[in-house]
PDB file of C-alpha atoms in Angstrom:
ATOM      1  CA  MET A   1      40.915 -24.398  11.236  1.00 42.00           C
ATOM      2  CA  LYS A   2      44.196 -26.138  10.536  1.00 53.00           C
ATOM      3  CA  THR A   3      47.113 -24.231   9.105  1.00 55.00           C
ATOM      4  CA  TYR A   4      48.787 -25.277   5.885  1.00 60.00           C
ATOM      5  CA  THR A   5      51.795 -26.676   7.729  1.00 73.00           C
ATOM      6  CA  GLU A   6      49.507 -28.745   9.975  1.00 78.00           C
ATOM      7  CA  GLU A   7      47.773 -30.196   6.914  1.00 79.00           C
ATOM      8  CA  VAL A   8      51.078 -31.095   5.268  1.00 79.00           C
ATOM      9  CA  GLY A   9      52.365 -32.471   8.588  1.00 82.00           C
ATOM     10  CA  ASN A  10      49.257 -34.635   8.985  1.00 83.00           C
ATOM     11  CA  LYS A  11      49.569 -36.019   5.468  1.00 84.00           C
ATOM     12  CA  LEU A  12      53.242 -36.785   5.980  1.00 89.00           C
ATOM     13  CA  ASN A  13      52.505 -38.407   9.345  1.00 89.00           C
ATOM     14  CA  THR A  14      49.945 -40.648   7.651  1.00 88.00           C
ATOM     15  CA  LEU A  15      52.595 -41.708   5.119  1.00 90.00           C
ATOM     16  CA  LEU A  16      55.086 -42.164   7.964  1.00 92.00           C
ATOM     17  CA  GLU A  17      52.651 -44.476   9.761  1.00 89.00           C
ATOM     18  CA  LYS A  18      52.250 -46.540   6.579  1.00 88.00           C
ATOM     19  CA  THR A  19      56.031 -46.582   6.174  1.00 91.00           C
ATOM     20  CA  TYR A  20      56.409 -47.977   9.706  1.00 90.00           C
ATOM     21  CA  ASP A  21      53.799 -50.602   8.816  1.00 87.00           C
ATOM     22  CA  ALA A  22      55.642 -51.569   5.631  1.00 89.00           C
ATOM     23  CA  GLU A  23      58.967 -51.806   7.452  1.00 91.00           C
ATOM     24  CA  LYS A  24      57.466 -54.109  10.083  1.00 88.00           C
ATOM     25  CA  GLY A  25      55.652 -56.093   7.384  1.00 86.00           C
ATOM     26  CA  TYR A  26      58.847 -56.688   5.432  1.00 90.00           C
ATOM     27  CA  LYS A  27      60.627 -57.774   8.600  1.00 90.00           C
ATOM     28  CA  LYS A  28      57.764 -60.193   9.267  1.00 84.00           C
ATOM     29  CA  ALA A  29      57.950 -61.505   5.693  1.00 85.00           C
ATOM     30  CA  ALA A  30      61.699 -62.077   6.086  1.00 89.00           C
ATOM     31  CA  GLU A  31      60.971 -64.130   9.223  1.00 85.00           C
ATOM     32  CA  ASN A  32      58.377 -66.210   7.382  1.00 81.00           C
ATOM     33  CA  VAL A  33      60.382 -67.325   4.340  1.00 84.00           C
ATOM     34  CA  GLU A  34      63.102 -69.939   4.130  1.00 84.00           C
ATOM     35  CA  ASN A  35      64.630 -68.881   0.815  1.00 85.00           C
ATOM     36  CA  THR A  36      67.810 -66.889   1.543  1.00 90.00           C
ATOM     37  CA  SER A  37      67.437 -64.641  -1.501  1.00 88.00           C
ATOM     38  CA  LEU A  38      63.891 -63.721  -0.539  1.00 88.00           C
ATOM     39  CA  LYS A  39      64.877 -63.255   3.091  1.00 91.00           C
ATOM     40  CA  ASN A  40      67.622 -60.836   1.973  1.00 93.00           C
ATOM     41  CA  PHE A  41      65.209 -59.059  -0.366  1.00 92.00           C
ATOM     42  CA  PHE A  42      62.608 -58.565   2.381  1.00 93.00           C
ATOM     43  CA  ASN A  43      65.268 -57.368   4.828  1.00 96.00           C
ATOM     44  CA  ARG A  44      66.534 -54.888   2.228  1.00 95.00           C
ATOM     45  CA  LYS A  45      62.971 -53.632   1.710  1.00 94.00           C
ATOM     46  CA  ALA A  46      62.551 -53.223   5.481  1.00 95.00           C
ATOM     47  CA  GLN A  47      65.744 -51.119   5.583  1.00 97.00           C
ATOM     48  CA  GLU A  48      64.518 -49.068   2.624  1.00 96.00           C
ATOM     49  CA  ARG A  49      61.297 -48.254   4.475  1.00 95.00           C
ATOM     50  CA  TYR A  50      63.294 -47.416   7.607  1.00 96.00           C
ATOM     51  CA  ASP A  51      65.285 -44.928   5.514  1.00 97.00           C
ATOM     52  CA  PHE A  52      62.070 -43.535   3.987  1.00 97.00           C
ATOM     53  CA  GLY A  53      60.754 -43.015   7.514  1.00 95.00           C
ATOM     54  CA  HIS A  54      63.762 -40.909   8.472  1.00 94.00           C
ATOM     55  CA  GLU A  55      63.361 -38.747   5.381  1.00 96.00           C
ATOM     56  CA  LEU A  56      59.691 -38.223   6.209  1.00 94.00           C
ATOM     57  CA  LYS A  57      60.482 -37.441   9.855  1.00 93.00           C
ATOM     58  CA  ASN A  58      62.986 -34.786   8.797  1.00 92.00           C
ATOM     59  CA  GLU A  59      60.434 -33.210   6.468  1.00 90.00           C
ATOM     60  CA  ILE A  60      57.765 -33.213   9.200  1.00 89.00           C
ATOM     61  CA  LYS A  61      60.219 -31.585  11.611  1.00 88.00           C
ATOM     62  CA  ALA A  62      61.056 -28.973   8.968  1.00 85.00           C
ATOM     63  CA  PHE A  63      57.408 -27.883   9.178  1.00 80.00           C
ATOM     64  CA  GLY A  64      57.631 -27.709  12.969  1.00 84.00           C
ATOM     65  CA  GLN A  65      55.068 -30.487  13.334  1.00 82.00           C
ATOM     66  CA  GLU A  66      54.907 -33.347  15.808  1.00 85.00           C
ATOM     67  CA  ILE A  67      55.955 -36.800  14.636  1.00 87.00           C
ATOM     68  CA  ASP A  68      53.524 -39.654  15.224  1.00 76.00           C
ATOM     69  CA  LYS A  69      55.180 -42.739  16.653  1.00 70.00           C
ATOM     70  CA  GLY A  70      54.382 -46.353  15.830  1.00 57.00           C
ATOM     71  CA  GLY A  71      52.219 -47.996  13.221  1.00 52.00           C
ATOM     72  CA  SER A  72      48.552 -48.356  12.490  1.00 51.00           C
ATOM     73  CA  VAL A  73      46.006 -50.875  13.705  1.00 50.00           C
ATOM     74  CA  THR A  74      45.520 -51.881  10.070  1.00 55.00           C
ATOM     75  CA  GLY A  75      49.239 -52.607   9.726  1.00 50.00           C
ATOM     76  CA  THR A  76      49.224 -54.762  12.870  1.00 54.00           C
ATOM     77  CA  ALA A  77      46.260 -56.712  11.533  1.00 55.00           C
ATOM     78  CA  HIS A  78      47.984 -57.129   8.158  1.00 50.00           C
ATOM     79  CA  ARG A  79      51.101 -58.590   9.797  1.00 47.00           C
ATOM     80  CA  ALA A  80      48.939 -60.973  11.825  1.00 53.00           C
ATOM     81  CA  TRP A  81      47.275 -62.043   8.580  1.00 51.00           C
ATOM     82  CA  MET A  82      50.731 -62.625   7.056  1.00 53.00           C
ATOM     83  CA  ASP A  83      51.537 -64.929  10.004  1.00 52.00           C
ATOM     84  CA  VAL A  84      48.315 -66.884   9.468  1.00 50.00           C
ATOM     85  CA  LYS A  85      48.952 -67.172   5.733  1.00 50.00           C
ATOM     86  CA  ALA A  86      52.522 -68.311   6.395  1.00 49.00           C
ATOM     87  CA  PHE A  87      51.280 -70.945   8.807  1.00 46.00           C
ATOM     88  CA  LEU A  88      48.554 -72.244   6.495  1.00 43.00           C
ATOM     89  CA  SER A  89      50.231 -71.798   3.138  1.00 48.00           C
ATOM     90  CA  ILE A  90      51.987 -74.576   1.317  1.00 48.00           C
ATOM     91  CA  ASP A  91      53.973 -72.032  -0.705  1.00 57.00           C
ATOM     92  CA  ASN A  92      55.041 -69.580   1.955  1.00 72.00           C
ATOM     93  CA  ALA A  93      57.299 -67.513  -0.317  1.00 78.00           C
ATOM     94  CA  GLU A  94      54.576 -66.955  -2.908  1.00 80.00           C
ATOM     95  CA  SER A  95      52.120 -65.846  -0.219  1.00 78.00           C
ATOM     96  CA  MET A  96      54.593 -63.335   1.182  1.00 79.00           C
ATOM     97  CA  LEU A  97      55.345 -61.990  -2.305  1.00 85.00           C
ATOM     98  CA  GLU A  98      51.617 -61.620  -3.036  1.00 84.00           C
ATOM     99  CA  GLU A  99      51.204 -59.643   0.186  1.00 81.00           C
ATOM    100  CA  ALA A 100      54.229 -57.499  -0.710  1.00 85.00           C
ATOM    101  CA  ILE A 101      52.717 -56.722  -4.131  1.00 88.00           C
ATOM    102  CA  ARG A 102      49.403 -55.795  -2.549  1.00 86.00           C
ATOM    103  CA  GLY A 103      51.138 -53.556  -0.012  1.00 87.00           C
ATOM    104  CA  GLU A 104      53.325 -51.845  -2.602  1.00 90.00           C
ATOM    105  CA  LYS A 105      50.335 -51.078  -4.818  1.00 92.00           C
ATOM    106  CA  ALA A 106      48.530 -49.544  -1.828  1.00 90.00           C
ATOM    107  CA  ALA A 107      51.641 -47.497  -0.963  1.00 92.00           C
ATOM    108  CA  ILE A 108      51.877 -46.133  -4.511  1.00 94.00           C
ATOM    109  CA  ASN A 109      48.250 -45.005  -4.291  1.00 93.00           C
ATOM    110  CA  GLU A 110      48.843 -43.354  -0.908  1.00 91.00           C
ATOM    111  CA  TYR A 111      51.876 -41.476  -2.219  1.00 94.00           C
ATOM    112  CA  GLN A 112      49.959 -40.422  -5.306  1.00 94.00           C
ATOM    113  CA  ASP A 113      47.126 -39.069  -3.135  1.00 90.00           C
ATOM    114  CA  VAL A 114      49.523 -36.833  -1.216  1.00 91.00           C
ATOM    115  CA  LEU A 115      51.428 -35.837  -4.357  1.00 92.00           C
ATOM    116  CA  SER A 116      48.171 -34.746  -6.001  1.00 89.00           C
ATOM    117  CA  GLU A 117      48.179 -31.845  -3.515  1.00 79.00           C
ATOM    118  CA  THR A 118      49.214 -29.105  -5.922  1.00 69.00           C
ATOM    119  CA  SER A 119      50.525 -26.797  -3.238  1.00 78.00           C
ATOM    120  CA  LEU A 120      53.073 -29.134  -1.659  1.00 86.00           C
ATOM    121  CA  PRO A 121      56.425 -27.543  -0.928  1.00 86.00           C
ATOM    122  CA  SER A 122      59.053 -28.543  -3.481  1.00 89.00           C
ATOM    123  CA  SER A 123      61.158 -30.345  -0.850  1.00 90.00           C
ATOM    124  CA  THR A 124      58.177 -32.494   0.132  1.00 91.00           C
ATOM    125  CA  SER A 125      57.243 -33.188  -3.471  1.00 93.00           C
ATOM    126  CA  THR A 126      60.813 -34.204  -4.300  1.00 95.00           C
ATOM    127  CA  ILE A 127      61.058 -36.638  -1.367  1.00 96.00           C
ATOM    128  CA  LEU A 128      57.659 -38.188  -2.042  1.00 96.00           C
ATOM    129  CA  THR A 129      58.274 -38.528  -5.776  1.00 97.00           C
ATOM    130  CA  LYS A 130      61.630 -40.225  -5.176  1.00 97.00           C
ATOM    131  CA  GLN A 131      60.130 -42.640  -2.645  1.00 98.00           C
ATOM    132  CA  LYS A 132      57.106 -43.412  -4.856  1.00 97.00           C
ATOM    133  CA  ASN A 133      59.368 -44.053  -7.860  1.00 97.00           C
ATOM    134  CA  THR A 134      61.494 -46.428  -5.770  1.00 96.00           C
ATOM    135  CA  ILE A 135      58.378 -48.323  -4.697  1.00 96.00           C
ATOM    136  CA  GLU A 136      57.132 -48.524  -8.296  1.00 95.00           C
ATOM    137  CA  ASN A 137      60.493 -49.844  -9.506  1.00 93.00           C
ATOM    138  CA  GLU A 138      60.639 -52.398  -6.697  1.00 89.00           C
ATOM    139  CA  LEU A 139      57.103 -53.556  -7.510  1.00 89.00           C
ATOM    140  CA  THR A 140      58.464 -54.810 -10.822  1.00 87.00           C
ATOM    141  CA  THR A 141      61.204 -56.683  -8.941  1.00 86.00           C
ATOM    142  CA  ILE A 142      58.679 -58.284  -6.588  1.00 84.00           C
ATOM    143  CA  LYS A 143      56.502 -59.375  -9.522  1.00 80.00           C
ATOM    144  CA  HIS A 144      59.603 -60.863 -11.171  1.00 81.00           C
ATOM    145  CA  LEU A 145      60.492 -62.745  -7.967  1.00 78.00           C
ATOM    146  CA  GLU A 146      56.951 -64.074  -7.814  1.00 72.00           C
ATOM    147  CA  ASP A 147      57.268 -65.390 -11.387  1.00 71.00           C
ATOM    148  CA  LEU A 148      60.462 -67.234 -10.404  1.00 65.00           C
ATOM    149  CA  ASN A 149      58.732 -69.057  -7.545  1.00 60.00           C
TER     150      ASN A 149
END
């Protein structure tokens, strides 16, 4: 049977893995767009996810748990799909924004799943709520950018 701290650590490691995936995905999106504003936006989002990852790592360490390294197979496949879409798409920027919207919506759901754990420590809940709120706010920005394209 797993201890409480192992359960929390596993949930945070799953979010950390998704955060690594998002960071790499945003870097890939920045490589695949020509528009300087979008390139800067995607690079900023990659940095944001990098920062999220460090917050999550610190929280995992606080529970004395091991930190998983790297990203998921799903994330690797998603980035490969972004490359294919960029290659085949006439409107590269719109495709990358659509993928960003899809990814952000999935991230919000993943955060919400972990936050629904009623017995999360307050420090964990605070970090996850702040990160989820940032993602939700940025989703509006991404949708706005998509409307401008």
